[in-house]
Amino acid sequence: MLTICNQFQLKAKAVSCQPYGNGHINATYLVKTENGPDYILQKLSRQAFHDIPALMRNIERVTAYLAGQDPDPRHTLHLVPTLAGERYLHASDGEFYRLYDFITHSVSLDRPERENDLYECAYAFGRFQRALESFPAQELSETIPHFHDTPVRYQALHQAIAEDRLGRAKECEQEIAFALAREQEAASLVNQLAGGTLPLRVTHNDTKLNNVMLDTDTHEAVCVIDLDTVMPGLSAYDFGDLVRFGASTGAEDEQDLSKIGLSLPHYSQLLRGFLAGCGGRLTPAEIAALPMGGKLMTLECGVRFLTDYLMGDVYFRIHRPGHNLDRCRTQFKLVGSMEENWSAMQSALRQADC
Ligand code: ADP
Ligand code: GN1
Ligand code: MG
């Protein structure tokens, strides 16, 4: 990997390059240098992204736009050019690599650790969406077409069940039944978009807690990262994915399902943070759609994990056999918990939105 690092314009000699972080898609490495700054090297997933040059153009445009609004170098990702002056390296092994400055003195979290962590992350994603309000959306490529088009995710599930390549469908009968029982409702957000009730915005689309860097000492949000899926979407997608990950009482891959449910206090904190970050820009219909965002992003992610399990774990990186099925089960347990708490989720919205 050091050979790869040396093909970028480093400020000091690279001395180590170690796997880093808990992302499911790209391969991420922390690069240390001799008396110089740290960097983040990423090998991009060709399985997930089919037009990496277009994806990298998106990131270059979006980061330049954000840096134009806020020049603090810790507040926006910064790509380090290759020796040839390109924004990414297409290496001789056929893989695509990029290098970012490491956001100094910052951490990303897989679970909230302090009282305000969820508020901070939600605020950061709301503010991110607001910052891109006037960005020319037509200049962005769709890096993964139909990314949050939940009915299209269901089509992929149907195909995976029909093919059942590894004979795993038998083992997932309950999960398949759970998903299919909610297929009609799963179209609710895309229907509102098609009907013109919900506006399309430039959104992040992957608002996991660990896609925000927080200051190591204060835990204030410093920078939104993982910009691979920044493209037109709904505000409910970004809020919903925050809830899916941040308002669960357990980890995304917890095997003890008794530990999984919706934390209403965490949900309320996310609501307050996201609405504050959006700074009054959401329409009443968008605000009303936020709880459904939480439910559908969780359902959709469960459907995606289930599909990947049936397909043989080809998309999400796994660390043990059955990992994607475990992930699917937590998502569906969380959906069930949201259904039980639906009226409380609506009340929390009324309280936060005043
Ligand atoms: P993936 O798409 O696989 O989730 P990410 O871009 O989210 O990859 O990176 C994985 C992890 O690496 C993040 O959760 C974060 O901890 C760390 N990371 C990524 N970019 C930076 C950066 N510029 N500075 C510091 N840490 C980073
Ligand atoms: C992936 O890249 P990462 O780990 O932040 C996935 C998200 C899923 C998430 C589930 C590009 O996010 O859509 O919600 O895993 N990203 C992509 O944890 O598919
Ligand atoms: Mg990530």
mmCIF file of C-alpha atoms and ligand atoms in Angstrom, residues 20-28 40 42 49 77-78 98 100-104 106-110 206 208 210-213 225-228 317, ligand 1:
data_model
loop_
_atom_site.group_PDB
_atom_site.id
_atom_site.type_symbol
_atom_site.label_atom_id
_atom_site.label_comp_id
_atom_site.label_asym_id
_atom_site.label_seq_id
_atom_site.Cartn_x
_atom_site.Cartn_y
_atom_site.Cartn_z
ATOM 1 C CA TYR A 20 -8.920 1.934 9.510
ATOM 2 C CA GLY A 21 -12.556 2.595 10.458
ATOM 3 C CA ASN A 22 -15.719 0.505 10.202
ATOM 4 C CA GLY A 23 -17.156 1.376 6.793
ATOM 5 C CA HIS A 24 -18.936 -1.451 4.948
ATOM 6 C CA ILE A 25 -18.095 -0.361 1.404
ATOM 7 C CA ASN A 26 -14.671 1.118 0.674
ATOM 8 C CA ALA A 27 -11.370 -0.162 2.036
ATOM 9 C CA THR A 28 -10.024 2.632 4.250
ATOM 10 C CA ILE A 40 -6.834 8.686 4.787
ATOM 11 C CA GLN A 42 -9.344 4.677 0.260
ATOM 12 C CA PHE A 49 -19.812 2.275 -7.696
ATOM 13 C CA LEU A 77 -12.930 16.988 3.147
ATOM 14 C CA HIS A 78 -9.846 17.803 1.085
ATOM 15 C CA ARG A 98 -8.068 8.455 -3.396
ATOM 16 C CA TYR A 100 -7.818 12.754 1.869
ATOM 17 C CA ASP A 101 -6.161 14.961 4.452
ATOM 18 C CA PHE A 102 -6.941 13.406 7.822
ATOM 19 C CA ILE A 103 -9.381 15.697 9.662
ATOM 20 C CA THR A 104 -7.099 16.597 12.558
ATOM 21 C CA SER A 106 -11.294 14.291 15.336
ATOM 22 C CA VAL A 107 -13.043 10.954 15.879
ATOM 23 C CA SER A 108 -16.030 9.194 14.394
ATOM 24 C CA LEU A 109 -18.404 7.182 16.583
ATOM 25 C CA ASP A 110 -20.221 3.900 16.065
ATOM 26 C CA ASP A 206 -25.663 7.819 4.007
ATOM 27 C CA LYS A 208 -24.576 7.103 9.671
ATOM 28 C CA ASN A 210 -19.659 7.396 11.836
ATOM 29 C CA ASN A 211 -19.919 9.581 8.744
ATOM 30 C CA VAL A 212 -19.460 12.705 10.876
ATOM 31 C CA MET A 213 -16.116 13.591 12.440
ATOM 32 C CA ILE A 225 -17.513 12.763 5.473
ATOM 33 C CA ASP A 226 -18.278 9.799 3.163
ATOM 34 C CA LEU A 227 -19.598 11.896 0.283
ATOM 35 C CA ASP A 228 -19.852 9.024 -2.230
ATOM 36 C CA ARG A 317 -18.288 -6.322 3.734
HETATM 37 P P1 ADP B 1 -17.080 3.872 3.918
HETATM 38 O O1 ADP B 1 -17.723 4.404 2.690
HETATM 39 O O2 ADP B 1 -16.497 2.545 3.714
HETATM 40 O O3 ADP B 1 -18.011 3.955 5.093
HETATM 41 P P2 ADP B 1 -15.776 6.272 4.962
HETATM 42 O O4 ADP B 1 -15.432 7.341 3.974
HETATM 43 O O5 ADP B 1 -16.975 6.524 5.820
HETATM 44 O O6 ADP B 1 -15.844 4.861 4.226
HETATM 45 O O7 ADP B 1 -14.500 6.074 5.906
HETATM 46 C C1 ADP B 1 -14.450 5.062 6.909
HETATM 47 C C2 ADP B 1 -13.982 5.670 8.233
HETATM 48 O O8 ADP B 1 -12.683 6.292 8.062
HETATM 49 C C3 ADP B 1 -14.869 6.805 8.783
HETATM 50 O O9 ADP B 1 -15.951 6.317 9.551
HETATM 51 C C4 ADP B 1 -13.879 7.629 9.598
HETATM 52 O O10 ADP B 1 -13.683 7.071 10.878
HETATM 53 C C5 ADP B 1 -12.572 7.479 8.832
HETATM 54 N N1 ADP B 1 -12.318 8.630 7.919
HETATM 55 C C6 ADP B 1 -12.701 8.731 6.619
HETATM 56 N N2 ADP B 1 -12.278 9.898 6.083
HETATM 57 C C7 ADP B 1 -11.609 10.551 7.054
HETATM 58 C C8 ADP B 1 -10.874 11.803 7.125
HETATM 59 N N3 ADP B 1 -10.755 12.583 6.064
HETATM 60 N N4 ADP B 1 -10.293 12.132 8.313
HETATM 61 C C9 ADP B 1 -10.392 11.310 9.398
HETATM 62 N N5 ADP B 1 -11.027 10.126 9.383
HETATM 63 C C10 ADP B 1 -11.634 9.738 8.252
#
